[in-house]
Amino acid sequence: MELCAAERVKRGLKAYGVTPSKSLGQNFLTDDHVIEEICDGADIGEEDLVIEIGPGLGVLTARLAERAAAVVGVEIDRRMTEVLTDSFAFYENVKILNCDILKTSLAEIISREDTGGFGAVKVVGNLPYYITTPIILKVLKESGDSPSRIKSLTAMMQKEVAERIGASPSTKAYGTISLAAEYYSRVYEVTDVPRDAFIPSPNVDSRVLRMDIREKKPVELTDEEIFFTCIKAAFRQRRKTLRNCLTGLEGMDRETTERVLVSAGIDPGRRGETLDIREFAGLANKVAEVCR
Ligand code: SAM
């Protein structure tokens, strides 16, 4: 009889004498229903190549492997990779890599694994909460690089980060990640997950989002790097005016900043948090004219 996720996690920890590492964000999923919801939400099909971030003890990996053509799990903790290597020894379609997702090129994984037989590449993970934002930004950026085969990122994260991703201008939650998410993807809520769906329980609530990578970006940019530099500068001190936030960027003395803002149709006295993606794009394209 197949064991439920909770039992698999408990037995895995006991058999290998492993205690969950807080510093690696190890909160293992124990709810089969949530695991099913993640697979459904990610729309995993039998031709997909799945890259799973942080497979841990493999409860989600097992369901992904049943549905997808192949799964590559990227796990930083060597103790987990030992458990995973044993657990998936008889799965021909599961490969486990012992490395840091932030230092791993998804493009390299895809080109190594994909010999032409896969449909889409989907990235999935119950993310380690201490690096949720850097992971999402990295996957989005790599997915946005053309040509990328990554179709979507489906991720469990702290509810608070999910709210920041979906936030609108002039709200407290609005920031760099909201704009990056909008630029690279379309965001869909999959499900909310209570704390007791994990061992050990995290001290925050969680949400699963699916981010479908856009084929066409919502704004046209002269220079993507300048776009994100402007956004980061605008949010670094969010109570300050754009006039103050942007002065000091390359080629931007106070007078130039004022002129660039006015030519982009933006009042220099506004705060960055009030700008929507179109206004940031217009501003960045004007800044690019000065920097070139
Ligand atoms: N997928 C498992 C589950 O749902 O039960 C475990 C999820 S747990 C929240 C996060 C996993 O990410 C842990 O196994 C942890 O060791 C791993 N992890 C933490 N930092 C990582 C990194 N930088 N690169 C890859 N994996 C990482």
Tab-separated table of C-alpha atoms and ligand atoms in Angstrom:
chain	number	residue	atom	x	y	z
A	1	MET	CA	0.000	0.000	0.000
A	2	GLU	CA	1.278	3.451	-0.915
A	3	LEU	CA	2.203	5.595	2.113
A	4	CYS	CA	0.682	9.019	2.615
A	5	ALA	CA	3.006	12.035	2.441
A	6	ALA	CA	2.970	12.593	6.217
A	7	GLU	CA	4.067	8.999	6.834
A	8	ARG	CA	6.747	9.199	4.130
A	9	VAL	CA	8.195	12.342	5.676
A	10	LYS	CA	8.181	10.915	9.215
A	11	ARG	CA	9.747	7.622	8.117
A	12	GLY	CA	12.292	9.384	5.893
A	13	LEU	CA	13.475	11.601	8.728
A	14	LYS	CA	13.646	8.687	11.155
A	15	ALA	CA	15.288	6.150	8.859
A	16	TYR	CA	18.062	8.545	7.861
A	17	GLY	CA	18.388	10.165	11.309
A	18	VAL	CA	17.835	13.600	9.780
A	19	THR	CA	16.557	16.664	11.620
A	20	PRO	CA	15.035	19.381	9.408
A	21	SER	CA	17.397	22.303	8.945
A	22	LYS	CA	15.845	25.654	9.789
A	23	SER	CA	18.600	27.552	8.021
A	24	LEU	CA	17.849	25.684	4.776
A	25	GLY	CA	14.126	26.425	5.070
A	26	GLN	CA	13.148	22.781	5.441
A	27	ASN	CA	9.383	22.552	5.999
A	28	PHE	CA	8.260	19.304	4.443
A	29	LEU	CA	4.831	18.955	2.881
A	30	THR	CA	2.656	16.341	4.527
A	31	ASP	CA	-0.697	16.973	2.854
A	32	ASP	CA	-1.456	14.764	-0.153
A	33	HIS	CA	-4.297	17.013	-1.216
A	34	VAL	CA	-1.967	20.031	-1.437
A	35	ILE	CA	0.586	17.973	-3.394
A	36	GLU	CA	-2.168	17.085	-5.868
A	37	GLU	CA	-3.241	20.737	-6.075
A	38	ILE	CA	0.322	21.805	-6.899
A	39	CYS	CA	0.584	19.219	-9.703
A	40	ASP	CA	-2.843	20.222	-11.065
A	41	GLY	CA	-2.049	23.929	-10.719
A	42	ALA	CA	1.247	23.483	-12.560
A	43	ASP	CA	-0.681	21.654	-15.279
A	44	ILE	CA	1.918	18.896	-15.492
A	45	GLY	CA	1.492	16.764	-18.587
A	46	GLU	CA	3.128	13.569	-19.753
A	47	GLU	CA	5.477	15.328	-22.178
A	48	ASP	CA	6.783	17.908	-19.714
A	49	LEU	CA	10.255	18.202	-18.305
A	50	VAL	CA	9.933	19.400	-14.700
A	51	ILE	CA	12.721	21.107	-12.792
A	52	GLU	CA	11.908	20.827	-9.111
A	53	ILE	CA	13.536	23.293	-6.722
A	54	GLY	CA	14.368	21.752	-3.330
A	55	PRO	CA	12.812	18.264	-3.530
A	56	GLY	CA	13.662	17.595	0.138
A	57	LEU	CA	12.414	14.100	1.015
A	58	GLY	CA	10.703	13.744	-2.360
A	59	VAL	CA	6.976	13.693	-1.573
A	60	LEU	CA	6.169	16.189	-4.335
A	61	THR	CA	8.857	14.697	-6.611
A	62	ALA	CA	7.098	11.324	-6.582
A	63	ARG	CA	3.798	12.766	-7.845
A	64	LEU	CA	5.557	14.951	-10.411
A	65	ALA	CA	7.422	11.889	-11.702
A	66	GLU	CA	4.154	9.990	-12.133
A	67	ARG	CA	2.735	12.764	-14.275
A	68	ALA	CA	5.704	14.200	-16.213
A	69	ALA	CA	8.110	12.783	-18.779
A	70	ALA	CA	11.064	13.582	-16.518
A	71	VAL	CA	11.927	15.401	-13.301
A	72	VAL	CA	15.239	16.987	-12.371
A	73	GLY	CA	15.419	17.857	-8.666
A	74	VAL	CA	17.888	20.524	-7.550
A	75	GLU	CA	18.617	20.056	-3.835
A	76	ILE	CA	21.358	21.788	-1.847
A	77	ASP	CA	21.336	19.483	1.209
A	78	ARG	CA	23.512	16.431	0.692
A	79	ARG	CA	21.599	14.519	3.410
A	80	MET	CA	18.421	14.956	1.339
A	81	THR	CA	20.096	13.962	-1.906
A	82	GLU	CA	21.137	10.679	-0.271
A	83	VAL	CA	17.535	9.969	0.754
A	84	LEU	CA	16.319	10.987	-2.706
A	85	THR	CA	18.877	8.888	-4.553
A	86	ASP	CA	17.734	5.815	-2.583
A	87	SER	CA	14.021	6.615	-2.889
A	88	PHE	CA	14.135	7.184	-6.630
A	89	ALA	CA	16.659	4.479	-7.514
A	90	PHE	CA	14.020	2.649	-9.557
A	91	TYR	CA	12.558	5.709	-11.267
A	92	GLU	CA	14.085	6.065	-14.703
A	93	ASN	CA	12.686	9.547	-15.153
A	94	VAL	CA	14.043	11.200	-11.986
A	95	LYS	CA	17.466	12.786	-11.688
A	96	ILE	CA	18.732	14.492	-8.528
A	97	LEU	CA	21.394	17.207	-8.601
A	98	ASN	CA	23.172	18.220	-5.408
A	99	CYS	CA	23.600	21.956	-5.951
A	100	ASP	CA	22.433	25.447	-5.075
A	101	ILE	CA	19.571	26.591	-7.306
A	102	LEU	CA	20.868	30.175	-7.157
A	103	LYS	CA	24.171	29.044	-8.679
A	104	THR	CA	22.715	26.642	-11.217
A	105	SER	CA	21.910	27.528	-14.797
A	106	LEU	CA	18.454	26.289	-15.762
A	107	ALA	CA	19.419	26.631	-19.429
A	108	GLU	CA	22.271	24.180	-18.868
A	109	ILE	CA	19.996	21.665	-17.144
A	110	ILE	CA	17.522	21.927	-20.003
A	111	SER	CA	20.085	21.563	-22.753
A	112	ARG	CA	21.628	18.555	-20.965
A	113	GLU	CA	18.300	16.799	-20.403
A	114	ASP	CA	16.316	17.762	-23.442
A	115	THR	CA	17.333	15.859	-26.484
A	116	GLY	CA	14.266	17.061	-28.341
A	117	GLY	CA	11.629	14.758	-26.921
A	118	PHE	CA	10.017	17.044	-24.339
A	119	GLY	CA	7.097	19.407	-24.708
A	120	ALA	CA	7.313	22.258	-22.220
A	121	VAL	CA	9.726	22.851	-19.374
A	122	LYS	CA	7.971	23.665	-16.085
A	123	VAL	CA	9.692	24.756	-12.893
A	124	VAL	CA	7.989	23.690	-9.667
A	125	GLY	CA	8.885	23.942	-6.002
A	126	ASN	CA	7.900	24.271	-2.405
A	127	LEU	CA	10.479	27.010	-2.015
A	128	PRO	CA	12.858	27.441	0.923
A	129	TYR	CA	11.420	30.610	2.448
A	130	TYR	CA	14.751	32.235	3.339
A	131	ILE	CA	15.498	32.794	-0.377
A	132	THR	CA	12.034	32.863	-1.983
A	133	THR	CA	12.446	36.239	-3.680
A	134	PRO	CA	15.950	35.633	-5.142
A	135	ILE	CA	14.807	32.249	-6.499
A	136	ILE	CA	11.690	33.700	-8.147
A	137	LEU	CA	13.649	36.598	-9.649
A	138	LYS	CA	16.303	34.233	-10.971
A	139	VAL	CA	13.808	31.826	-12.557
A	140	LEU	CA	11.811	34.681	-14.093
A	141	LYS	CA	14.930	36.309	-15.501
A	142	GLU	CA	16.233	33.052	-16.955
A	143	SER	CA	12.794	32.243	-18.350
A	144	GLY	CA	12.630	35.658	-19.973
A	145	ASP	CA	15.959	35.150	-21.730
A	146	SER	CA	15.345	34.109	-25.245
A	147	PRO	CA	15.334	31.462	-26.389
A	148	SER	CA	14.091	29.812	-23.193
A	149	ARG	CA	11.862	26.780	-23.125
A	150	ILE	CA	10.542	27.472	-19.610
A	151	LYS	CA	6.776	27.811	-19.755
A	152	SER	CA	5.909	28.408	-16.102
A	153	LEU	CA	7.021	28.566	-12.499
A	154	THR	CA	4.650	27.073	-9.941
A	155	ALA	CA	5.836	27.797	-6.438
A	156	MET	CA	4.779	27.577	-2.816
A	157	MET	CA	5.873	30.675	-0.932
A	158	GLN	CA	5.028	32.775	2.111
A	159	LYS	CA	1.623	34.373	1.596
A	160	GLU	CA	3.207	37.758	2.184
A	161	VAL	CA	5.569	37.288	-0.809
A	162	ALA	CA	2.649	36.106	-2.955
A	163	GLU	CA	0.802	39.297	-2.012
A	164	ARG	CA	3.812	41.391	-3.005
A	165	ILE	CA	3.917	39.621	-6.368
A	166	GLY	CA	0.305	40.500	-7.094
A	167	ALA	CA	0.402	44.030	-5.639
A	168	SER	CA	-0.751	47.198	-7.440
A	169	PRO	CA	0.914	50.639	-7.493
A	170	SER	CA	0.482	52.876	-4.442
A	171	THR	CA	0.088	49.961	-2.060
A	172	LYS	CA	2.498	48.991	0.698
A	173	ALA	CA	3.142	45.576	-0.851
A	174	TYR	CA	4.073	46.981	-4.296
A	175	GLY	CA	7.761	46.728	-5.174
A	176	THR	CA	10.461	45.322	-7.433
A	177	ILE	CA	9.078	41.781	-7.359
A	178	SER	CA	5.568	42.974	-8.341
A	179	LEU	CA	7.007	44.681	-11.422
A	180	ALA	CA	9.369	41.807	-12.299
A	181	ALA	CA	6.482	39.342	-12.043
A	182	GLU	CA	4.280	41.509	-14.268
A	183	TYR	CA	7.061	42.051	-16.798
A	184	TYR	CA	7.982	38.393	-17.214
A	185	SER	CA	4.745	36.562	-16.457
A	186	ARG	CA	1.025	36.311	-15.897
A	187	VAL	CA	0.277	35.313	-12.332
A	188	TYR	CA	-2.444	32.907	-11.166
A	189	GLU	CA	-3.318	31.864	-7.631
A	190	VAL	CA	-3.391	28.100	-7.202
A	191	THR	CA	-4.217	27.600	-3.531
A	192	ASP	CA	-3.638	28.774	0.033
A	193	VAL	CA	-1.916	26.349	2.353
A	194	PRO	CA	-2.222	26.316	6.146
A	195	ARG	CA	0.757	25.928	8.472
A	196	ASP	CA	-0.256	22.463	9.596
A	197	ALA	CA	0.337	21.066	6.113
A	198	PHE	CA	4.077	20.884	6.898
A	199	ILE	CA	6.540	19.220	9.255
A	200	PRO	CA	7.803	21.256	11.009
A	201	SER	CA	5.090	23.936	10.762
A	202	PRO	CA	6.416	27.272	9.470
A	203	ASN	CA	5.365	30.350	11.417
A	204	VAL	CA	3.732	31.907	8.339
A	205	ASP	CA	0.859	30.981	6.034
A	206	SER	CA	1.642	29.916	2.487
A	207	ARG	CA	0.244	30.313	-0.999
A	208	VAL	CA	0.939	28.543	-4.282
A	209	LEU	CA	1.167	30.714	-7.401
A	210	ARG	CA	1.646	29.753	-11.018
A	211	MET	CA	3.521	32.265	-13.113
A	212	ASP	CA	3.107	31.675	-16.838
A	213	ILE	CA	6.049	33.125	-18.734
A	214	ARG	CA	4.925	35.706	-21.279
A	215	GLU	CA	5.828	35.183	-24.911
A	216	LYS	CA	5.468	38.900	-25.490
A	217	LYS	CA	6.471	41.393	-22.805
A	218	PRO	CA	3.813	43.950	-21.737
A	219	VAL	CA	6.155	46.918	-22.395
A	220	GLU	CA	8.924	47.637	-24.891
A	221	LEU	CA	12.301	48.456	-23.404
A	222	THR	CA	15.473	49.864	-24.894
A	223	ASP	CA	17.500	48.302	-22.087
A	224	GLU	CA	16.157	45.787	-19.560
A	225	GLU	CA	19.025	46.393	-17.140
A	226	ILE	CA	18.300	50.126	-16.975
A	227	PHE	CA	14.594	49.353	-16.389
A	228	PHE	CA	15.409	47.260	-13.327
A	229	THR	CA	18.084	49.714	-12.135
A	230	CYS	CA	15.463	52.503	-12.140
A	231	ILE	CA	12.949	50.288	-10.318
A	232	LYS	CA	15.455	49.259	-7.654
A	233	ALA	CA	16.571	52.874	-7.164
A	234	ALA	CA	12.944	54.019	-6.874
A	235	PHE	CA	12.146	51.458	-4.166
A	236	ARG	CA	15.427	51.642	-2.253
A	237	GLN	CA	14.060	54.588	-0.278
A	238	ARG	CA	10.398	54.412	-1.091
A	239	ARG	CA	9.390	57.514	0.886
A	240	LYS	CA	11.672	59.698	-1.235
A	241	THR	CA	10.696	61.449	-4.464
A	242	LEU	CA	11.851	60.104	-7.814
A	243	ARG	CA	13.920	63.273	-8.218
A	244	ASN	CA	15.988	62.194	-5.202
A	245	CYS	CA	15.979	58.460	-5.832
A	246	LEU	CA	17.284	58.649	-9.401
A	247	THR	CA	19.879	61.388	-8.941
A	248	GLY	CA	23.260	59.709	-8.765
A	249	LEU	CA	22.525	56.892	-11.206
A	250	GLU	CA	25.027	56.754	-14.053
A	251	GLY	CA	24.816	59.980	-16.090
A	252	MET	CA	22.037	61.375	-13.891
A	253	ASP	CA	22.918	64.570	-12.049
A	254	ARG	CA	20.041	66.488	-10.463
A	255	GLU	CA	19.314	68.617	-13.491
A	256	THR	CA	19.373	65.682	-15.911
A	257	THR	CA	17.125	63.631	-13.605
A	258	GLU	CA	14.598	66.453	-13.502
A	259	ARG	CA	14.683	66.805	-17.298
A	260	VAL	CA	14.399	63.028	-17.910
A	261	LEU	CA	11.404	62.722	-15.579
A	262	VAL	CA	9.589	65.643	-17.173
A	263	SER	CA	10.285	64.311	-20.687
A	264	ALA	CA	8.811	60.960	-19.605
A	265	GLY	CA	5.685	62.817	-18.466
A	266	ILE	CA	6.323	62.106	-14.769
A	267	ASP	CA	6.206	64.719	-12.026
A	268	PRO	CA	9.695	64.620	-10.368
A	269	GLY	CA	7.984	65.051	-6.995
A	270	ARG	CA	6.153	61.714	-7.278
A	271	ARG	CA	7.282	58.643	-5.406
A	272	GLY	CA	8.383	55.568	-7.337
A	273	GLU	CA	5.750	53.420	-5.641
A	274	THR	CA	3.014	55.329	-7.538
A	275	LEU	CA	4.351	54.397	-11.013
A	276	ASP	CA	2.862	51.516	-12.959
A	277	ILE	CA	4.886	49.304	-15.300
A	278	ARG	CA	4.187	51.487	-18.348
A	279	GLU	CA	5.431	54.593	-16.573
A	280	PHE	CA	8.569	52.793	-15.369
A	281	ALA	CA	9.194	51.580	-18.943
A	282	GLY	CA	8.762	55.098	-20.356
A	283	LEU	CA	11.095	56.475	-17.706
A	284	ALA	CA	13.728	53.760	-18.262
A	285	ASN	CA	13.689	54.380	-22.023
A	286	LYS	CA	14.365	58.089	-21.407
A	287	VAL	CA	17.158	57.241	-18.935
A	288	ALA	CA	18.654	54.918	-21.550
A	289	GLU	CA	18.865	57.854	-23.991
A	290	VAL	CA	20.992	59.742	-21.439
A	291	CYS	CA	23.203	56.777	-20.591
A	292	ARG	CA	23.980	55.857	-24.183
B	1	SAM	N1	9.906	19.779	-1.643
B	1	SAM	C1	9.986	19.332	-0.272
B	1	SAM	C2	8.587	19.267	0.294
B	1	SAM	O1	7.703	19.924	-0.283
B	1	SAM	O2	8.393	18.599	1.293
B	1	SAM	C3	10.897	20.224	0.575
B	1	SAM	C4	10.542	21.695	0.574
B	1	SAM	S1	11.447	22.635	1.757
B	1	SAM	C5	10.342	23.986	2.003
B	1	SAM	C6	12.715	23.449	0.779
B	1	SAM	C7	13.808	22.544	0.230
B	1	SAM	O3	14.745	23.362	-0.491
B	1	SAM	C8	14.628	21.822	1.284
B	1	SAM	O4	14.775	20.473	0.937
B	1	SAM	C9	15.985	22.530	1.279
B	1	SAM	O5	17.060	21.707	1.644
B	1	SAM	C10	16.081	22.958	-0.172
B	1	SAM	N2	16.951	24.126	-0.404
B	1	SAM	C11	17.238	25.135	0.454
B	1	SAM	N3	18.056	26.027	-0.137
B	1	SAM	C12	18.302	25.571	-1.379
B	1	SAM	C13	19.097	26.050	-2.479
B	1	SAM	N4	19.766	27.194	-2.396
B	1	SAM	N5	19.138	25.310	-3.617
B	1	SAM	C14	18.439	24.137	-3.710
B	1	SAM	N6	17.684	23.638	-2.699
B	1	SAM	C15	17.600	24.346	-1.556
